[in-house]
Amino acid sequence: NEIILLEHQIEAIKLKAKEFTPKPIISNDIIFISTNLGLMKFRFYNNESPINSLNFKKLSNSHFYDKTLFHYVISKFIIQGGDILSRNQDPEDDGYGGPGWAIEEEYNDLVHKRGTLSMVRASTDPNSAGSQFFISLNENKTLDDKYTVFGYLINGDHILSRISAIDTEHSQAKLLCKLKIPEN
């Protein structure tokens, strides 16, 4: 399976990304996120978030994100991806990987609404964003001023809907649960 990588292959991808120098972002740059359910297109908020935007372009153009998974889906809230560890053999570490560096937060006046692209960071460190990102599925005021918004959806809203409707392990487990504990 070409999606699953060994540790040395992951380290090689991280090194390639670290050494890659992207071209500066220009106003007509388009972010393509291709999934098995279809293609989404975004634009950068480069003026508001130049560090996060350039970091995302660096990771994208160095092929760091290729074949990574959306490892976290919360219906009507967010979908999260960008973790290189989603390509290893251990699903338990999905959500804990990064490129090997962190970037500074760039809080701005942009709000989290459907289709905004934002960087994930540790809850205790605002300067800990690396490669993981999330796409808002609705208005999320609780995330404003806490996570850097750096892009917005221009095409593919129906793909967001399709991804958010996919059963997760959590939703499948709930289906197997009893609504009431049986007697005896």
CSV table of C-alpha atoms in Angstrom, one decimal:
chain,number,residue,atom,x,y,z
A,1,ASN,CA,0.0,0.0,0.0
A,2,GLU,CA,1.7,3.2,-1.1
A,3,ILE,CA,-0.2,5.3,1.4
A,4,ILE,CA,1.4,3.6,4.4
A,5,LEU,CA,5.0,4.8,5.1
A,6,LEU,CA,7.8,3.5,7.3
A,7,GLU,CA,9.5,5.9,9.7
A,8,HIS,CA,12.5,6.6,7.5
A,9,GLN,CA,10.2,7.5,4.6
A,10,ILE,CA,8.3,9.9,6.8
A,11,GLU,CA,11.6,11.5,8.0
A,12,ALA,CA,12.6,11.9,4.3
A,13,ILE,CA,9.4,13.7,3.5
A,14,LYS,CA,9.9,16.0,6.5
A,15,LEU,CA,13.5,16.8,5.5
A,16,LYS,CA,12.4,17.5,1.9
A,17,ALA,CA,9.8,19.9,3.2
A,18,LYS,CA,12.2,21.6,5.6
A,19,GLU,CA,14.7,22.2,2.8
A,20,PHE,CA,12.1,23.4,0.2
A,21,THR,CA,11.9,27.1,-0.5
A,22,PRO,CA,8.5,28.1,-1.9
A,23,LYS,CA,8.0,31.0,-4.3
A,24,PRO,CA,6.3,34.0,-2.7
A,25,ILE,CA,2.5,33.9,-2.5
A,26,ILE,CA,0.8,36.0,-5.3
A,27,SER,CA,-2.8,37.2,-5.3
A,28,ASN,CA,-4.0,34.5,-7.7
A,29,ASP,CA,-2.5,31.5,-6.0
A,30,ILE,CA,-5.0,28.7,-5.5
A,31,ILE,CA,-4.8,26.0,-2.9
A,32,PHE,CA,-6.0,22.6,-4.3
A,33,ILE,CA,-7.1,20.0,-1.7
A,34,SER,CA,-7.9,16.8,-3.6
A,35,THR,CA,-9.8,14.1,-1.8
A,36,ASN,CA,-11.3,10.8,-2.9
A,37,LEU,CA,-14.6,12.6,-2.7
A,38,GLY,CA,-13.6,15.5,-4.9
A,39,LEU,CA,-11.6,18.7,-5.2
A,40,MET,CA,-11.8,21.8,-3.0
A,41,LYS,CA,-10.1,25.1,-4.0
A,42,PHE,CA,-9.1,27.8,-1.5
A,43,ARG,CA,-7.4,31.2,-1.6
A,44,PHE,CA,-4.9,32.6,0.9
A,45,TYR,CA,-5.5,35.4,3.3
A,46,ASN,CA,-1.9,36.2,2.7
A,47,ASN,CA,-2.0,39.9,3.9
A,48,GLU,CA,-3.6,38.9,7.2
A,49,SER,CA,-1.6,35.7,7.7
A,50,PRO,CA,1.7,35.8,5.7
A,51,ILE,CA,3.7,33.4,7.9
A,52,ASN,CA,1.0,30.7,8.1
A,53,SER,CA,0.1,31.1,4.4
A,54,LEU,CA,3.7,30.7,3.3
A,55,ASN,CA,4.2,27.7,5.6
A,56,PHE,CA,1.2,26.0,4.1
A,57,LYS,CA,2.4,26.7,0.6
A,58,LYS,CA,5.9,25.3,1.5
A,59,LEU,CA,4.3,22.1,2.8
A,60,SER,CA,1.9,21.8,-0.1
A,61,ASN,CA,4.5,22.4,-2.8
A,62,SER,CA,7.1,20.1,-1.2
A,63,HIS,CA,4.5,17.3,-1.3
A,64,PHE,CA,4.4,16.9,2.5
A,65,TYR,CA,0.6,16.7,2.4
A,66,ASP,CA,0.3,14.2,-0.4
A,67,LYS,CA,-1.9,11.2,0.6
A,68,THR,CA,-2.3,12.4,4.2
A,69,LEU,CA,-5.8,11.9,5.7
A,70,PHE,CA,-8.5,14.0,7.2
A,71,HIS,CA,-7.9,12.2,10.5
A,72,TYR,CA,-10.5,14.1,12.6
A,73,VAL,CA,-14.0,14.9,11.5
A,74,ILE,CA,-16.6,16.5,13.8
A,75,SER,CA,-19.9,16.9,11.9
A,76,LYS,CA,-21.1,20.5,11.8
A,77,PHE,CA,-17.8,21.7,13.4
A,78,ILE,CA,-14.5,21.0,11.6
A,79,ILE,CA,-12.5,18.5,9.5
A,80,GLN,CA,-8.8,18.3,10.4
A,81,GLY,CA,-5.9,17.0,8.3
A,82,GLY,CA,-2.2,17.7,7.5
A,83,ASP,CA,-0.7,15.1,9.9
A,84,ILE,CA,2.1,13.1,8.2
A,85,LEU,CA,1.6,10.4,10.9
A,86,SER,CA,-1.7,9.6,9.2
A,87,ARG,CA,0.5,7.8,6.7
A,88,ASN,CA,2.2,5.4,9.1
A,89,GLN,CA,0.9,2.1,10.4
A,90,ASP,CA,-0.3,3.4,13.8
A,91,PRO,CA,-3.7,5.0,13.8
A,92,GLU,CA,-3.3,5.8,17.5
A,93,ASP,CA,-0.8,8.6,16.8
A,94,ASP,CA,-2.9,10.4,14.2
A,95,GLY,CA,-3.2,14.0,15.2
A,96,TYR,CA,0.2,14.2,16.9
A,97,GLY,CA,2.5,14.6,13.9
A,98,GLY,CA,4.1,17.7,12.4
A,99,PRO,CA,6.8,18.8,10.0
A,100,GLY,CA,9.5,19.2,12.7
A,101,TRP,CA,9.2,22.9,13.2
A,102,ALA,CA,6.6,25.3,14.6
A,103,ILE,CA,5.4,28.7,13.4
A,104,GLU,CA,4.1,31.7,15.2
A,105,GLU,CA,0.5,32.5,15.6
A,106,GLU,CA,-1.0,35.3,13.5
A,107,TYR,CA,-4.3,36.1,15.1
A,108,ASN,CA,-6.3,38.5,13.0
A,109,ASP,CA,-9.8,39.9,12.6
A,110,LEU,CA,-10.9,37.0,10.4
A,111,VAL,CA,-13.7,34.8,11.7
A,112,HIS,CA,-14.1,31.1,11.5
A,113,LYS,CA,-17.0,30.4,9.2
A,114,ARG,CA,-17.9,27.6,6.8
A,115,GLY,CA,-14.9,27.0,4.5
A,116,THR,CA,-12.2,28.9,6.4
A,117,LEU,CA,-8.9,27.2,6.5
A,118,SER,CA,-7.0,27.5,9.8
A,119,MET,CA,-3.8,26.2,11.5
A,120,VAL,CA,-4.1,23.7,14.3
A,121,ARG,CA,-1.9,24.4,17.4
A,122,ALA,CA,-1.5,23.0,20.9
A,123,SER,CA,-4.0,24.4,23.3
A,124,THR,CA,-1.2,25.5,25.6
A,125,ASP,CA,1.1,27.1,23.1
A,126,PRO,CA,-0.1,29.7,20.5
A,127,ASN,CA,3.2,29.4,18.6
A,128,SER,CA,3.0,25.6,18.1
A,129,ALA,CA,1.4,25.3,14.6
A,130,GLY,CA,3.2,23.1,12.2
A,131,SER,CA,1.4,21.3,9.4
A,132,GLN,CA,-2.0,20.3,10.7
A,133,PHE,CA,-4.9,22.4,9.6
A,134,PHE,CA,-8.7,22.4,9.9
A,135,ILE,CA,-11.6,23.5,7.7
A,136,SER,CA,-14.6,25.0,9.5
A,137,LEU,CA,-17.9,23.4,8.6
A,138,ASN,CA,-20.0,26.2,10.2
A,139,GLU,CA,-19.5,29.5,12.0
A,140,ASN,CA,-17.3,28.8,15.0
A,141,LYS,CA,-17.0,31.9,17.1
A,142,THR,CA,-15.4,29.9,19.9
A,143,LEU,CA,-12.3,29.5,17.7
A,144,ASP,CA,-11.9,33.2,16.7
A,145,ASP,CA,-8.8,34.8,18.2
A,146,LYS,CA,-7.5,31.4,19.2
A,147,TYR,CA,-6.5,29.9,15.8
A,148,THR,CA,-5.0,31.5,12.8
A,149,VAL,CA,-7.3,31.7,9.8
A,150,PHE,CA,-5.2,31.8,6.6
A,151,GLY,CA,-7.4,30.7,3.8
A,152,TYR,CA,-11.0,30.5,2.5
A,153,LEU,CA,-13.0,28.2,0.2
A,154,ILE,CA,-13.7,29.3,-3.3
A,155,ASN,CA,-15.0,26.1,-4.8
A,156,GLY,CA,-16.0,22.6,-3.4
A,157,ASP,CA,-18.5,23.4,-0.6
A,158,HIS,CA,-20.3,20.2,-1.6
A,159,ILE,CA,-17.1,18.2,-0.9
A,160,LEU,CA,-17.1,19.6,2.7
A,161,SER,CA,-20.6,18.3,3.1
A,162,ARG,CA,-19.6,14.9,1.8
A,163,ILE,CA,-16.6,14.6,4.1
A,164,SER,CA,-18.5,15.8,7.2
A,165,ALA,CA,-21.2,13.2,6.5
A,166,ILE,CA,-18.8,10.2,6.6
A,167,ASP,CA,-19.2,7.9,9.5
A,168,THR,CA,-16.4,8.0,12.0
A,169,GLU,CA,-15.3,5.3,14.4
A,170,HIS,CA,-17.1,7.3,17.1
A,171,SER,CA,-20.4,7.4,15.2
A,172,GLN,CA,-20.1,3.7,14.3
A,173,ALA,CA,-19.5,2.8,17.9
A,174,LYS,CA,-22.5,4.8,19.0
A,175,LEU,CA,-24.6,2.7,16.6
A,176,LEU,CA,-23.5,-0.5,18.4
A,177,CYS,CA,-24.4,0.8,21.8
A,178,LYS,CA,-27.5,-0.2,23.6
A,179,LEU,CA,-29.9,2.7,24.4
A,180,LYS,CA,-30.8,0.9,27.7
A,181,ILE,CA,-28.8,-1.6,29.7
A,182,PRO,CA,-30.7,-4.9,29.3
A,183,GLU,CA,-32.0,-6.6,32.4
A,184,ASN,CA,-30.0,-9.5,33.9
